């Protein structure tokens, strides 16, 4: 009866926003809306008795007896239009609107009948099962069974971030948002000034949008202190390095941290792919080093991938996991390997999106397929937003480590031509000044045809289903390899990473939950066929093969470390 009572109690508009969004409503706001009768700061028992005495003998208010909620004309249609993009392919948000609309137009009993019917349509739907699975997966991900339960963990009362770029600034904002004082260090005074200005602008935008009050901004900004020397951060409890994604640069930072930080300080690196042990090796205390891989924008994205290096101590690992939760993130464990768990699981996806372009699929088709699937943006538009130069350097590093690494000439040539994405006005798409709308660029089409001809690749048309399966099956296979190598503990943990790090549509549950809808056997058979056609990059995972042969569920896969293997 909540969809019928709440609108009568507080009005249709605020009730509609609360029910459709499902957001948490703080107690003071609930009091101001009229949801609560009182807030108690002192003795709850004494206050409750006093409240009971104040209402005894008075008529009891029956919300069900109140008249239908008042609603402005056009309210419900406006809400339907406002959620159209983010609620694509979903039933529940529209059913919520219909239920509140019933509260504003029908007597209580009839509205309850509408609510019951709408709930019945949703209760056992694929969407509901996926959302329930995601809910419990996000709670399970916090559990690392091999860590002792009674570990004494240090309190984190102060933090430092090295690197005042976009990522470093976002990380600093996360600490300030949680009320933790943070020092922001950058080697360049100019870079530091730009970083602080960017933080101020980000907060100002939030205030303008109404997601933050001016008072909250004024409270958080002073918690971020710009500093210019390593000595200035020496007393901090934890430091997160967020400098350029280059091993020698990160090693130089950690050598300085080793020199100045207190022995008990926790040293975290925000690297997205580089071997944690190589970074830790720049210190005399590798046991105090772990990975803390944020996802951009760092102050917005919920995922924090916590990476255990070969020498990371259990206390440091557990503290990093707890720290993520303290600053409002979902902490997910990963083992140390190239790309760790989250980004490694995307390597095949990224490879296939680029190889399909060489084979004849255009960036705009691939992007449309993934947006229709439920992503907020397609992968090529995301690449443009993130900047093509970061992955360019990662490919160069992988080629240096493995001469057989398959390079990607199309994105490489885009970068070499100065097309690095939105920040340069052109990447896979072109962009008008001051406008982030991607526009199809015939020059990119010409470059794709040119590369295909040079490589002797015959281009062809792709169905949308083949595009979707080439992208996601590659990642399903890689997730199975990651789990069987103990680099992630559970398939459900990987689903949490995809939901909160990569924008995978939540109403589909997660990558492995979605894959179970197709079936492990069908996916294995397709991957085995592509292995024959395309070669070793499609080598099926032994874990995937075993689950397929047993007609098991991919989402229930666990690492040998948890499964006793």
Tab-separated table of N, CA and C in Angstrom, residues 25-36 38-39:
chain	number	residue	atom	x	y	z
A	25	UNK	N	16.096	8.348	1.702
A	25	UNK	CA	15.659	9.652	2.193
A	25	UNK	C	16.166	9.824	3.623
A	26	UNK	N	17.077	10.772	3.866
A	26	UNK	CA	17.579	10.985	5.234
A	26	UNK	C	16.452	11.371	6.182
A	27	UNK	N	16.636	11.039	7.443
A	27	UNK	CA	15.589	11.285	8.447
A	27	UNK	C	15.151	12.743	8.527
A	28	UNK	N	16.071	13.726	8.528
A	28	UNK	CA	15.611	15.122	8.591
A	28	UNK	C	14.699	15.500	7.421
A	29	UNK	N	15.036	14.990	6.225
A	29	UNK	CA	14.186	15.275	5.062
A	29	UNK	C	12.826	14.601	5.224
A	30	UNK	N	12.835	13.362	5.724
A	30	UNK	CA	11.570	12.661	5.948
A	30	UNK	C	10.692	13.415	6.940
A	31	UNK	N	11.313	14.007	7.947
A	31	UNK	CA	10.556	14.806	8.922
A	31	UNK	C	9.959	16.031	8.254
A	32	UNK	N	10.751	16.726	7.444
A	32	UNK	CA	10.259	17.951	6.804
A	32	UNK	C	9.144	17.664	5.806
A	33	UNK	N	9.180	16.468	5.188
A	33	UNK	CA	8.135	16.095	4.233
A	33	UNK	C	6.839	15.678	4.922
A	34	UNK	N	6.948	15.312	6.202
A	34	UNK	CA	5.763	14.854	6.921
A	34	UNK	C	5.645	13.347	6.982
A	35	UNK	N	6.709	12.630	6.582
A	35	UNK	CA	6.684	11.168	6.667
A	35	UNK	C	6.849	10.729	8.116
A	36	UNK	N	7.695	11.437	8.849
A	36	UNK	CA	7.920	11.151	10.261
A	36	UNK	C	7.184	12.182	11.117
A	38	UNK	N	8.304	12.745	14.412
A	38	UNK	CA	9.307	13.360	15.283
A	38	UNK	C	10.642	12.658	15.104
A	39	UNK	N	11.726	13.394	15.401
A	39	UNK	CA	13.074	12.825	15.482
A	39	UNK	C	13.542	12.929	16.916
